[in-house]
mmCIF file of C-alpha atoms and ligand atoms in Angstrom:
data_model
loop_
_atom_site.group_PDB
_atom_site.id
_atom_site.type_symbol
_atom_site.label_atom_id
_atom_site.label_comp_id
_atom_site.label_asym_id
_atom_site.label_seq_id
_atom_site.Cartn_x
_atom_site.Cartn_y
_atom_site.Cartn_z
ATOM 1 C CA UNK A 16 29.032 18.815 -62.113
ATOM 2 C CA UNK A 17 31.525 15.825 -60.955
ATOM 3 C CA UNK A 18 34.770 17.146 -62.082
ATOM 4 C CA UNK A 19 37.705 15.399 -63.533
ATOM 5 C CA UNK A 20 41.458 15.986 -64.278
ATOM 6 C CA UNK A 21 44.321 14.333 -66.127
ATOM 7 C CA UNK A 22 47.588 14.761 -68.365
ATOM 8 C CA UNK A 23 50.461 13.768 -69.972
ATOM 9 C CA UNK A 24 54.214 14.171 -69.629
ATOM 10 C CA UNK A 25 55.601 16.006 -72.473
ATOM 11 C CA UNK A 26 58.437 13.798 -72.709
ATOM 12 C CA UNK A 27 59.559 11.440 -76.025
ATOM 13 C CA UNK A 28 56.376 10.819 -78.149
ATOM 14 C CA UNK A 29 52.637 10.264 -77.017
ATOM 15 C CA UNK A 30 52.055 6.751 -78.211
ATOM 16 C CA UNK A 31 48.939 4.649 -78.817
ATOM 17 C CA UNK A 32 49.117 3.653 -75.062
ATOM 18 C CA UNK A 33 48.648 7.278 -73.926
ATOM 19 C CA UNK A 34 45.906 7.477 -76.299
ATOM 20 C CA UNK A 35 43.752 4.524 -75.633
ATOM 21 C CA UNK A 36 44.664 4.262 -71.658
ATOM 22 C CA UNK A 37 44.332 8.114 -70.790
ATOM 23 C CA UNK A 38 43.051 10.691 -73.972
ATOM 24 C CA UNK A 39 40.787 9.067 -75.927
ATOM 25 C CA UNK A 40 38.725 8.267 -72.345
ATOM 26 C CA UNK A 41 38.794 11.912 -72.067
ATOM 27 C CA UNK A 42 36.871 12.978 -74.830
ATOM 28 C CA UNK A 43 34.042 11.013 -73.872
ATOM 29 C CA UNK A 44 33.984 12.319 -70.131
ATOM 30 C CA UNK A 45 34.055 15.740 -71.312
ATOM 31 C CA UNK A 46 30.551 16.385 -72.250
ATOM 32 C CA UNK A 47 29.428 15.096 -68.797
ATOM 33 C CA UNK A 48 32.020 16.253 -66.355
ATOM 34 C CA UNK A 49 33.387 19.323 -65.767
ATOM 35 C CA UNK A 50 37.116 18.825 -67.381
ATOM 36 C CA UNK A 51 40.912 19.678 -66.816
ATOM 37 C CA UNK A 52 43.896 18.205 -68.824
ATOM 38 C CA UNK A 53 46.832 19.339 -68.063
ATOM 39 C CA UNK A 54 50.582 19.040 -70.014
ATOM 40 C CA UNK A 55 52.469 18.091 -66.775
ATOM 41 C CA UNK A 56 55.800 19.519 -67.665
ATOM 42 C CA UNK A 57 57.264 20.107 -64.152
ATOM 43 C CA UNK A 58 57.118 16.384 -64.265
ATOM 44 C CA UNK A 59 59.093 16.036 -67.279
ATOM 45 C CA UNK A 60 62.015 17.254 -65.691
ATOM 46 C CA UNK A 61 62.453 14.665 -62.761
ATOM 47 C CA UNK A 62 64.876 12.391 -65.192
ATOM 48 C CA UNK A 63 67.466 13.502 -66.942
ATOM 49 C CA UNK A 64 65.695 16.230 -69.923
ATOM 50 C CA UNK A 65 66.378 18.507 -73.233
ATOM 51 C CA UNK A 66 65.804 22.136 -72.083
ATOM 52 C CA UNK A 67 65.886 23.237 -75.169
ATOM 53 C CA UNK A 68 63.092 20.994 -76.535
ATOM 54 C CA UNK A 69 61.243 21.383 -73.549
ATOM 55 C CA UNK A 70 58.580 24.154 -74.753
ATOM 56 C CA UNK A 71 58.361 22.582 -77.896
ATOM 57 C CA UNK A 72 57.163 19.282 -76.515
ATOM 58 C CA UNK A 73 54.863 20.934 -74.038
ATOM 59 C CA UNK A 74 52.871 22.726 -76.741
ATOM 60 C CA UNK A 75 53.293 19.541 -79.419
ATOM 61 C CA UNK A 76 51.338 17.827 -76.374
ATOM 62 C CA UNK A 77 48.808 20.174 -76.562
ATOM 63 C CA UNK A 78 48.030 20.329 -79.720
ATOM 64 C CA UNK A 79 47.721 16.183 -79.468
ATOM 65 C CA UNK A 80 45.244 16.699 -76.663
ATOM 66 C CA UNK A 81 43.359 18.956 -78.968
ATOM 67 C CA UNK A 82 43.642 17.180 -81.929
ATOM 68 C CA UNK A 83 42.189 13.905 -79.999
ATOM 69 C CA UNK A 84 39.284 16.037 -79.747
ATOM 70 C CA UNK A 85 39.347 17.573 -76.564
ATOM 71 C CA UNK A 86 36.871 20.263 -76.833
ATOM 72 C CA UNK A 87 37.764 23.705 -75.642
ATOM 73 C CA UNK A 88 34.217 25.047 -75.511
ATOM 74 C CA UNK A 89 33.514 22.440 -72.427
ATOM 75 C CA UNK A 90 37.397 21.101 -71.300
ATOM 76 C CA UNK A 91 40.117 23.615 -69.756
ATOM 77 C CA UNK A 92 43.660 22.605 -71.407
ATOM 78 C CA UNK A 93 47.045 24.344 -69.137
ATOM 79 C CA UNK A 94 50.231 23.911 -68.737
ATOM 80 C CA UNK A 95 50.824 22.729 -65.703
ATOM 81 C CA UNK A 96 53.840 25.199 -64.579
ATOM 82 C CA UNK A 97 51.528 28.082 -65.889
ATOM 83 C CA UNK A 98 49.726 27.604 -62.459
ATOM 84 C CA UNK A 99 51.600 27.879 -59.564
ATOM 85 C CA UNK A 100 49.848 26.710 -56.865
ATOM 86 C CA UNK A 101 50.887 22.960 -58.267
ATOM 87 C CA UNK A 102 54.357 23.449 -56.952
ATOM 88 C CA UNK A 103 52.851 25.226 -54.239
ATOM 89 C CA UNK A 104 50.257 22.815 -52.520
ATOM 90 C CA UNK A 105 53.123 19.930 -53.407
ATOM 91 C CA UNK A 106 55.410 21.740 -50.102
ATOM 92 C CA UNK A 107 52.524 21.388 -47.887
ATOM 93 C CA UNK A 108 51.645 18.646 -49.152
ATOM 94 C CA UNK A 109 55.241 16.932 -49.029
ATOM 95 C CA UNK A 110 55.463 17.593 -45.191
ATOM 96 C CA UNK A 111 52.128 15.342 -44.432
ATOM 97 C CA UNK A 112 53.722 12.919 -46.760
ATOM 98 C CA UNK A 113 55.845 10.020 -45.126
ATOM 99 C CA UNK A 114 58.815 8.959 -47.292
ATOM 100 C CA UNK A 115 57.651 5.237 -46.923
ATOM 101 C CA UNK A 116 55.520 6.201 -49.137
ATOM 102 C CA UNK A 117 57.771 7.646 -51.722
ATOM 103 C CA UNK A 118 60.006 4.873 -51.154
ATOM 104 C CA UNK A 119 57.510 2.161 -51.948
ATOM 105 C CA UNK A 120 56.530 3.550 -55.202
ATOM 106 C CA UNK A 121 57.025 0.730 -58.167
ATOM 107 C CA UNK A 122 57.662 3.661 -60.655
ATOM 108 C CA UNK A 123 60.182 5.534 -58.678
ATOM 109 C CA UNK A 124 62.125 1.343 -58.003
ATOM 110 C CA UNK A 125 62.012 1.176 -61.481
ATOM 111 C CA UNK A 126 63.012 4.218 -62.727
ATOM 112 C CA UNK A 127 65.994 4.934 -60.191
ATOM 113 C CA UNK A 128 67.221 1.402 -60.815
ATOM 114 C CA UNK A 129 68.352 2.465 -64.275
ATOM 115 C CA UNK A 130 69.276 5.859 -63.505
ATOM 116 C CA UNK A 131 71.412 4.786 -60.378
ATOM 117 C CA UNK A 132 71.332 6.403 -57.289
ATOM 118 C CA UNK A 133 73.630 9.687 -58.381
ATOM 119 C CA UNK A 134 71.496 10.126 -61.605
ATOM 120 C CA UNK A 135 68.645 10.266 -59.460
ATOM 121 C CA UNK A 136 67.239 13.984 -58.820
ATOM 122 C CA UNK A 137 64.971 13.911 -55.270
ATOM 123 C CA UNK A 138 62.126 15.172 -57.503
ATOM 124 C CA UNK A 139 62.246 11.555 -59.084
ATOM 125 C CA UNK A 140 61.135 10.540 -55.196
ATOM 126 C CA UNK A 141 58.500 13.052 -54.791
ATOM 127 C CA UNK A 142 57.440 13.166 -58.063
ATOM 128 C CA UNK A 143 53.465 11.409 -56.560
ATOM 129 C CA UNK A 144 53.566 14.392 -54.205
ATOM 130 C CA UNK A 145 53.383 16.685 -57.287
ATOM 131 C CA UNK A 146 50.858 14.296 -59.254
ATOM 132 C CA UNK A 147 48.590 13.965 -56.051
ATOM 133 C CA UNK A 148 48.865 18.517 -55.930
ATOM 134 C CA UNK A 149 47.856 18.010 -59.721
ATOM 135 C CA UNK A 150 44.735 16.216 -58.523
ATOM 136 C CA UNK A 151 43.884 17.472 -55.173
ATOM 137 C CA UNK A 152 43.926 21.192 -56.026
ATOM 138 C CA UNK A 153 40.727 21.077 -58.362
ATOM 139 C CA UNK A 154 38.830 18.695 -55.682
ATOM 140 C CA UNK A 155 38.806 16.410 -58.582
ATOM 141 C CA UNK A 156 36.228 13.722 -58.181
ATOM 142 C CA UNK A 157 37.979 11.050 -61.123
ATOM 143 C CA UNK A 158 40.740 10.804 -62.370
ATOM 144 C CA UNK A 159 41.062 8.882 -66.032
ATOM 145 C CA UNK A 160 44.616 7.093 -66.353
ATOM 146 C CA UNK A 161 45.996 3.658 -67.592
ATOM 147 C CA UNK A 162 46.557 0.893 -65.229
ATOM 148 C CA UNK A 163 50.169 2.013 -64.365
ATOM 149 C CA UNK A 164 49.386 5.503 -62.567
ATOM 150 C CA UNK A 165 47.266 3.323 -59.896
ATOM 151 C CA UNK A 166 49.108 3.052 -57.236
ATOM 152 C CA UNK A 167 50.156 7.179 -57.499
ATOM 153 C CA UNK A 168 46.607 7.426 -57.043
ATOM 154 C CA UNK A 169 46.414 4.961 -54.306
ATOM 155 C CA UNK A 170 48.567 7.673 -52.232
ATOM 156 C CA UNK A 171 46.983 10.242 -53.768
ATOM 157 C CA UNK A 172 43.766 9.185 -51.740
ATOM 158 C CA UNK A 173 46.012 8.224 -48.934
ATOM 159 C CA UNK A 174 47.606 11.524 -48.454
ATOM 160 C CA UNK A 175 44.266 13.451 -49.050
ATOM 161 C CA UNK A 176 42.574 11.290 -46.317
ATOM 162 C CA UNK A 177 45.514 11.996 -43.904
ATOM 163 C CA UNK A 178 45.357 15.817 -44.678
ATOM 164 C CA UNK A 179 41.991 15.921 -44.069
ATOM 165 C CA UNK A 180 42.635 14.390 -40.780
ATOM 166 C CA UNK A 181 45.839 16.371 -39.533
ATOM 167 C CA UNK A 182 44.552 19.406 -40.755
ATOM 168 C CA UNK A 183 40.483 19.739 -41.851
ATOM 169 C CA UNK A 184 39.354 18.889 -37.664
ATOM 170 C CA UNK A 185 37.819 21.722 -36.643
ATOM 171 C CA UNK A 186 36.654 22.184 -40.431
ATOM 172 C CA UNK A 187 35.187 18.876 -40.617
ATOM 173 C CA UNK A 188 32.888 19.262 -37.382
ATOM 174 C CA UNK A 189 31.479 22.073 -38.900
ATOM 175 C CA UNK A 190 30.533 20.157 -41.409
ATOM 176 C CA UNK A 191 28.811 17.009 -39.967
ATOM 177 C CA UNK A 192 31.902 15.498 -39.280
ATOM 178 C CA UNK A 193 31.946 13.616 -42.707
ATOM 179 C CA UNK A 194 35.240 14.251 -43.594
ATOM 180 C CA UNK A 195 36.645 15.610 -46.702
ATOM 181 C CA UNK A 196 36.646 19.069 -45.669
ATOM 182 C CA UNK A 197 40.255 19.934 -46.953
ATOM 183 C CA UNK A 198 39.898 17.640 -50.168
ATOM 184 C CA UNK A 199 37.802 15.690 -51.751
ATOM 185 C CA UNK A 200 39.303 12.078 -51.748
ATOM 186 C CA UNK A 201 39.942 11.447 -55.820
ATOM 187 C CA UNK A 202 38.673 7.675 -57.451
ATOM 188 C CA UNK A 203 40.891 6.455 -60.639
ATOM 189 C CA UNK A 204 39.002 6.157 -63.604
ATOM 190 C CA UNK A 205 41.003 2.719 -65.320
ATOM 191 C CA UNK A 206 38.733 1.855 -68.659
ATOM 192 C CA UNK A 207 38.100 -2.029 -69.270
ATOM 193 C CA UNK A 208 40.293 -2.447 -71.666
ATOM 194 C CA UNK A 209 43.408 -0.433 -73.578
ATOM 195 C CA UNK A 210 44.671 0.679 -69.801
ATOM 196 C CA UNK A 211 47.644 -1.236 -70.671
ATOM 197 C CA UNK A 212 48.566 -1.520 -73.899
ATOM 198 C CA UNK A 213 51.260 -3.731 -74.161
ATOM 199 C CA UNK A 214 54.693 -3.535 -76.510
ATOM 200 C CA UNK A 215 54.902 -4.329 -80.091
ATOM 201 C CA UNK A 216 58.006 -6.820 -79.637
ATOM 202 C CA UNK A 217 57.454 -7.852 -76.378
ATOM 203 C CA UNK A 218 53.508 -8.914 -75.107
ATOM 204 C CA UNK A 219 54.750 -8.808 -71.380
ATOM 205 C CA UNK A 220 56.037 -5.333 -71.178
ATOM 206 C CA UNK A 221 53.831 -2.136 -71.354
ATOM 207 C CA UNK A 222 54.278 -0.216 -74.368
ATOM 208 C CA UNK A 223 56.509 3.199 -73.016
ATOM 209 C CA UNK A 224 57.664 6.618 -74.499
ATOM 210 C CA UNK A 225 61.296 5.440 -73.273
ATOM 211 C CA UNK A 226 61.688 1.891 -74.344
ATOM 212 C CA UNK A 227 64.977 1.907 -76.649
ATOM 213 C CA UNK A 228 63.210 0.694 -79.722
ATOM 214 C CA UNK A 229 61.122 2.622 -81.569
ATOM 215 C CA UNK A 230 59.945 -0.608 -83.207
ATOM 216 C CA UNK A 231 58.002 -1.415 -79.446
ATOM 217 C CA UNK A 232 55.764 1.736 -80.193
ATOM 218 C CA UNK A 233 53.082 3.435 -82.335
ATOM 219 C CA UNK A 234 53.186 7.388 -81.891
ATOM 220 C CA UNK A 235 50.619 9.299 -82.524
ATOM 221 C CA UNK A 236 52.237 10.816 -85.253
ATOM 222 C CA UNK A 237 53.748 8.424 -86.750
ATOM 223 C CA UNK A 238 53.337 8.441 -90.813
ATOM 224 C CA UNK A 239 50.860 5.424 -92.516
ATOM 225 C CA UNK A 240 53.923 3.752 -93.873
ATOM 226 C CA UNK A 241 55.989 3.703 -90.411
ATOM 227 C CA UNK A 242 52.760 2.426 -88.675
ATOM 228 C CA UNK A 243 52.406 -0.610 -91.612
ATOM 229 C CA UNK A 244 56.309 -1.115 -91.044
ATOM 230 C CA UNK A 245 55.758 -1.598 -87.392
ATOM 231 C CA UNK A 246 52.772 -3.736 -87.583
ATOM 232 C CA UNK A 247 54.594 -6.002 -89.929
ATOM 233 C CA UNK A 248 57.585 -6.764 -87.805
ATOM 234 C CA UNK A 249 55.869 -6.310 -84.560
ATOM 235 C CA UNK A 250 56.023 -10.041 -82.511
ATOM 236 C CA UNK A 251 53.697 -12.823 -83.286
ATOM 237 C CA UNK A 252 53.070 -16.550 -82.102
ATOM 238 C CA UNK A 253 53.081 -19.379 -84.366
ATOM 239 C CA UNK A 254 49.321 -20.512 -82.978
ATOM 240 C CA UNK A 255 46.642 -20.619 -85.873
ATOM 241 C CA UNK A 256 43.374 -18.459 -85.203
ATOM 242 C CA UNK A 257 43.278 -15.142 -83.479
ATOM 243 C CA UNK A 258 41.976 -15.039 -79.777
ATOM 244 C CA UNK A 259 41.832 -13.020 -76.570
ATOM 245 C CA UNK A 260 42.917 -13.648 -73.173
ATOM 246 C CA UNK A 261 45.024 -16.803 -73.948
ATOM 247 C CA UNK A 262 47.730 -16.419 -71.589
ATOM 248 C CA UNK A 263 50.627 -17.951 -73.878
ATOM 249 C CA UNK A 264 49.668 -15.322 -76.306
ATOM 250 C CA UNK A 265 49.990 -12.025 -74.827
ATOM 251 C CA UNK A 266 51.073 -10.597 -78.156
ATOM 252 C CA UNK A 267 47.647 -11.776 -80.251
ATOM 253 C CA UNK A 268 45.800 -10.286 -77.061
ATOM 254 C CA UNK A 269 47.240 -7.351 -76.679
ATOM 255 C CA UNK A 270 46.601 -6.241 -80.942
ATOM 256 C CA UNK A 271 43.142 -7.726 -80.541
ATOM 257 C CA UNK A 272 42.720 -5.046 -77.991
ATOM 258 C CA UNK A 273 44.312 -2.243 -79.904
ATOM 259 C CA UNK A 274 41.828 -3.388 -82.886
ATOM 260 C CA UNK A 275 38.708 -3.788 -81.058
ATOM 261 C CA UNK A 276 39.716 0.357 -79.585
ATOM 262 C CA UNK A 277 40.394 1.644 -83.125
ATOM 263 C CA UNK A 278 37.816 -0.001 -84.771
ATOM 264 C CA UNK A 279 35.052 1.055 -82.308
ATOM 265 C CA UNK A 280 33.619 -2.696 -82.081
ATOM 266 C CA UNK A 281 33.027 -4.806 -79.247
ATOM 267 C CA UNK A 282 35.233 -7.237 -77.591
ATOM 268 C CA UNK A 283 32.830 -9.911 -78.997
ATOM 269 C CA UNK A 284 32.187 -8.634 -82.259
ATOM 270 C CA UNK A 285 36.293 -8.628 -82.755
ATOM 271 C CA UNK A 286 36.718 -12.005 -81.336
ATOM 272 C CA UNK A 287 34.076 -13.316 -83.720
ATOM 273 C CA UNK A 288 36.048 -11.621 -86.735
ATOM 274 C CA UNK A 289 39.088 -12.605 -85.998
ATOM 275 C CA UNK A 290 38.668 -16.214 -84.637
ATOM 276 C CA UNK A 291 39.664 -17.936 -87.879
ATOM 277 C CA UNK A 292 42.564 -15.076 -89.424
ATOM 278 C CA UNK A 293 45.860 -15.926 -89.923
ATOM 279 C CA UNK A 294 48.399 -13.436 -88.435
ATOM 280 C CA UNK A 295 48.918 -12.190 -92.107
ATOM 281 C CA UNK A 296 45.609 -11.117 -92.751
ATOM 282 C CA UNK A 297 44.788 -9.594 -88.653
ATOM 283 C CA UNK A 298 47.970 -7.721 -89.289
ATOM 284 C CA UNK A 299 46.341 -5.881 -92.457
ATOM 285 C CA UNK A 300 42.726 -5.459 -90.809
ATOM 286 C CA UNK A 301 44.843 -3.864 -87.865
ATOM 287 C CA UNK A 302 46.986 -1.845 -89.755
ATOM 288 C CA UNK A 303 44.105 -0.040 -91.925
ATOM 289 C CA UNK A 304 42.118 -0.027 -89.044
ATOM 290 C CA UNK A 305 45.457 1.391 -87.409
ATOM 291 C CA UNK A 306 45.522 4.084 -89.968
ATOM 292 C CA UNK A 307 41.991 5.200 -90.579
ATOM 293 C CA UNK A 308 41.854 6.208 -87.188
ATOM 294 C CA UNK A 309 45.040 8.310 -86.840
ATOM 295 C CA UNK A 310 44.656 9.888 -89.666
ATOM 296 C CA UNK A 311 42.024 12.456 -88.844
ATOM 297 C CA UNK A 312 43.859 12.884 -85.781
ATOM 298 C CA UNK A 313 47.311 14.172 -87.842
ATOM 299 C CA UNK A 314 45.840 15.650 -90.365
ATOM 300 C CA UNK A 315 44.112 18.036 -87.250
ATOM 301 C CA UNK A 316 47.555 18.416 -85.294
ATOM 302 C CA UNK A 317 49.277 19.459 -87.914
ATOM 303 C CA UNK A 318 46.358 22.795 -88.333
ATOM 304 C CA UNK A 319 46.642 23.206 -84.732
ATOM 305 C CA UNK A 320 50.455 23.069 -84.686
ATOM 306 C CA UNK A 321 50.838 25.222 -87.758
ATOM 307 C CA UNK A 322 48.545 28.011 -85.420
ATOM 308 C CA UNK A 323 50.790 29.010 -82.789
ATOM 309 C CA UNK A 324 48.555 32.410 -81.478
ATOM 310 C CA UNK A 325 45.525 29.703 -81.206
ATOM 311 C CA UNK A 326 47.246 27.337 -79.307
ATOM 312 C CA UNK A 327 48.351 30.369 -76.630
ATOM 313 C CA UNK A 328 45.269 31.570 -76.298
ATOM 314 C CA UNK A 329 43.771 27.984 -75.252
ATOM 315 C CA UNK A 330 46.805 27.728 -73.303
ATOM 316 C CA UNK A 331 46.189 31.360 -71.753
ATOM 317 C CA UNK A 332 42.460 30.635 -71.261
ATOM 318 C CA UNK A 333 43.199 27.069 -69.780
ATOM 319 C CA UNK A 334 45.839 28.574 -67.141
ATOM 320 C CA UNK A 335 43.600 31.316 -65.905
ATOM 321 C CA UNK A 336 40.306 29.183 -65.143
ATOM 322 C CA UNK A 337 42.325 26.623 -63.306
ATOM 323 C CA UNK A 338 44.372 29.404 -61.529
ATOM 324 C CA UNK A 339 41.050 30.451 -60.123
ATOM 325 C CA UNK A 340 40.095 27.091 -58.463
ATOM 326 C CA UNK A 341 43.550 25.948 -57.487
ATOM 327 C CA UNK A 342 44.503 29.226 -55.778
ATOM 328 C CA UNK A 343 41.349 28.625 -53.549
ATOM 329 C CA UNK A 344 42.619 25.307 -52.791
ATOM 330 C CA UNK A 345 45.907 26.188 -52.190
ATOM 331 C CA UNK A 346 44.842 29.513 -49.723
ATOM 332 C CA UNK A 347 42.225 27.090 -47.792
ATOM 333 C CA UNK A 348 44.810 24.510 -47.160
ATOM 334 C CA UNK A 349 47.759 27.189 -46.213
ATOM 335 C CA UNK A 350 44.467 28.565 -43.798
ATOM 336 C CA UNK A 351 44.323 25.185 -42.480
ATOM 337 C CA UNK A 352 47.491 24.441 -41.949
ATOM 338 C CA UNK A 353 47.884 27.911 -39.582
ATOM 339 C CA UNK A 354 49.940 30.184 -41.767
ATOM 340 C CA UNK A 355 49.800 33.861 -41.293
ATOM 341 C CA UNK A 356 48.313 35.365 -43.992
ATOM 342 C CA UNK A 357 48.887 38.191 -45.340
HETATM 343 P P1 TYM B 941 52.481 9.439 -68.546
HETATM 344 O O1 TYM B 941 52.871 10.690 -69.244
HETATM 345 O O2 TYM B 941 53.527 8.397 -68.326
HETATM 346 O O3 TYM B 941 51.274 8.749 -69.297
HETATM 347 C C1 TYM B 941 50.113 9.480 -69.639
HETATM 348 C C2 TYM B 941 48.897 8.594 -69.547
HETATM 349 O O4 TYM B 941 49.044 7.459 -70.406
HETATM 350 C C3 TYM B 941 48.840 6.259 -69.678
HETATM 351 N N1 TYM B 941 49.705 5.223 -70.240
HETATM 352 C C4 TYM B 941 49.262 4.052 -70.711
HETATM 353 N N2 TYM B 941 48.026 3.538 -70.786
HETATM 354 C C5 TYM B 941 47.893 2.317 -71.350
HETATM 355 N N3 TYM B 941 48.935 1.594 -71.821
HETATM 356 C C6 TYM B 941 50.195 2.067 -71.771
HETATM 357 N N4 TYM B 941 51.211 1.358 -72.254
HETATM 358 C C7 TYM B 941 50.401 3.352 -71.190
HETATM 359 N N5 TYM B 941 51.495 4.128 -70.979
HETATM 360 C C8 TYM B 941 51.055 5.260 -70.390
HETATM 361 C C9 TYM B 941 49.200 6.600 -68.248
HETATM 362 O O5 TYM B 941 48.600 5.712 -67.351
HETATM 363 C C10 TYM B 941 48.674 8.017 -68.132
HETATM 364 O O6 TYM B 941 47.305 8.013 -67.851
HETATM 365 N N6 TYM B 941 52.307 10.665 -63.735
HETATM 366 C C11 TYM B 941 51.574 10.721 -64.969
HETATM 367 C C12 TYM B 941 51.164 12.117 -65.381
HETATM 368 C C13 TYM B 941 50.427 12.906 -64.355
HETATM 369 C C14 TYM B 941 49.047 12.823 -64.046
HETATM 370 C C15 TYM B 941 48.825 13.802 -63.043
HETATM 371 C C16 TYM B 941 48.021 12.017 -64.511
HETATM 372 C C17 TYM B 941 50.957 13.882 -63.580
HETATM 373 N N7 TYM B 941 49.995 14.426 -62.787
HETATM 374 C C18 TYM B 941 47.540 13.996 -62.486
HETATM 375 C C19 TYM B 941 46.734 12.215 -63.953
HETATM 376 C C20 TYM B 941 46.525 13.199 -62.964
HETATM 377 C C21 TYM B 941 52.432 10.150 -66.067
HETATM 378 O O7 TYM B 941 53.622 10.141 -65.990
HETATM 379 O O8 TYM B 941 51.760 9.771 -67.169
#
């Protein structure tokens, strides 16, 4: 079986981006691949963080990802500093990785532009290094993410090529020469359409767990009457008719999408509905459609929350099956690299 892995930060709410770029693709590749989602709370910590919430956020997570519908019986769910060959493989990895790299990274610019520069932790910079461990240390073959974790996997690739090639030489012969010896070199898995769902009061910029206003943002977990609130004041355009792909309406667009994803129809079937509406009446097809769909969803969070010896023994289980294939990782690439062992 092909095997995949993803996750989430457990930092400030999961929101309907998270969902339709990254967990809702996971339930589907579940029943084919061979699955790991992971609560990536070592990566919650590289900006400024609540300690004290931090446990609570990291199991809220997982009870999302389980709620969503990620299936135990077939997907391995861990906390990501429950295995610790993540921090591990990111040292070894860290030395094959030029900081050119690190310094190129759009989300790393972005982010240490509005810390400033003495805000900044150096985990902030090598904060891919961990994300590419994440990946390379189950030999993943895909990994599902929106549209703004593509260029971490870009290096991801990048650095597994050039480990393979500093380090998997003698390895690689063995094997045919094909390459690949030391990892397997990852693809993203970016889904036509919710990869980047956009802001509710601003079409250009992606909807985000730390945007100021939670007006921009649907969580998860937001109640029916917050998610009616926001769809009511969220930004519209004063064109008649509802369309997609209009470039002057990035707002109309983006909702179409969010629709067409919660309502399980097609991109043509939605355009076709919609063509004629009125922003009145898409807003209250939108917002039922909003709400039948996150219902189930918090109505099975709040079980799963409620049953905390559940959630630590999916936790438990999660940690130990992924400690088994990481560890191998991790020991191969120490082998590699000419350690002593012990
Ligand atoms: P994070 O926690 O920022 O986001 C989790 C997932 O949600 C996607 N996403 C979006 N998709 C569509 N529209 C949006 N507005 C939107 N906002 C976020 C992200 O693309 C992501 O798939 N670095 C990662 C976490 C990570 C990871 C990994 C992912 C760490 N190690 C290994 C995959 C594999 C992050 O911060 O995601």
């Amino acid at each position: 079986k092909k095997r995949i892995v993803s996750g989430v930060q457990p930092t400030g709410s999961i929101h309907l981006g998270n969902y339709l770029g990254a967990i809702k693709n996971w339930i589907a590749l579940q029943n084919t691949y061979d699955t790991f989602f992971f609560i990536v709370d070592l990566h919650a910590i590289t900006l400024p963080y609540d300690a004290q919430q931090l446990s609570k956020a990291t199991r809220n997570t997982a009870a999302i990802y389980l709620a969503c519908g990620v299936d135990t019986s077939k997907a391995s769910v861990f906390v990501q500093s429950h295995v610790r060959a993540h921090v591990e493989l990111m040292w070894l990895l860290s030395s094959a990785t030029p900081i050119g790299w690190l310094n190129r990274m759009i989300q790393f610019k972005e982010k240490s532009r509005k810390a400033g520069d003495e805000n900044v932790g150096v985990a902030l910079l090598t904060y891919p290094v961990l994300m590419a461990s994440d990946i390379l240390l189950y030999q993943s073959d895909f990994v599902p993410v929106g549209e703004d974790q593509k260029q971490h996997l870009e290096l991801t690739r990048e650095l597994a090529e050039r480990v393979n090639y500093l380090y998997g030489g003698r390895k690689w012969k063995k094997l045919g020469g094909r390459g690949g010896a030391i990892f397997k070199v990852p693809e993203p898995l970016i889904p036509p359409a919710g990869a980047r769902v956009m802001s509710l009061t601003d079409g250009l910029s992606k909807m985000s767990k730390s945007a100021p206003s939670d007006q921009s943002r649907i969580n998860l977990l937001d109640p029916k009457d917050v998610i009616a609130n926001k769809i009511k004041r969220c930004k519209t355009d004063s064109f008649s008719g509802m369309e997609f792909d209009n470039p002057e309406r990035p707002e109309c667009n983006n909702l179409l999408s969010v629709y067409q994803l919660v309502s399980g129809k097609t991109k043509e079937e939605v355009a076709k509905e919609c063509q004629d509406m009125n922003w009145g009446t898409f807003k209250s097809i939108l917002t039922d459609a909003l709400i039948d769909h996150l219902h189930p969803i918090q109505v099975r969070y709040e079980e799963i929350i409620s049953d905390a010896a559940y959630l630590d023994r999916v936790l438990e289980e999660g940690a130990t099956k992924a400690a088994d294939i990481a560890d191998a990782t991790v020991n191969n690439v120490y082998q590699a690299m000419g350690f002593l062992r012990r």
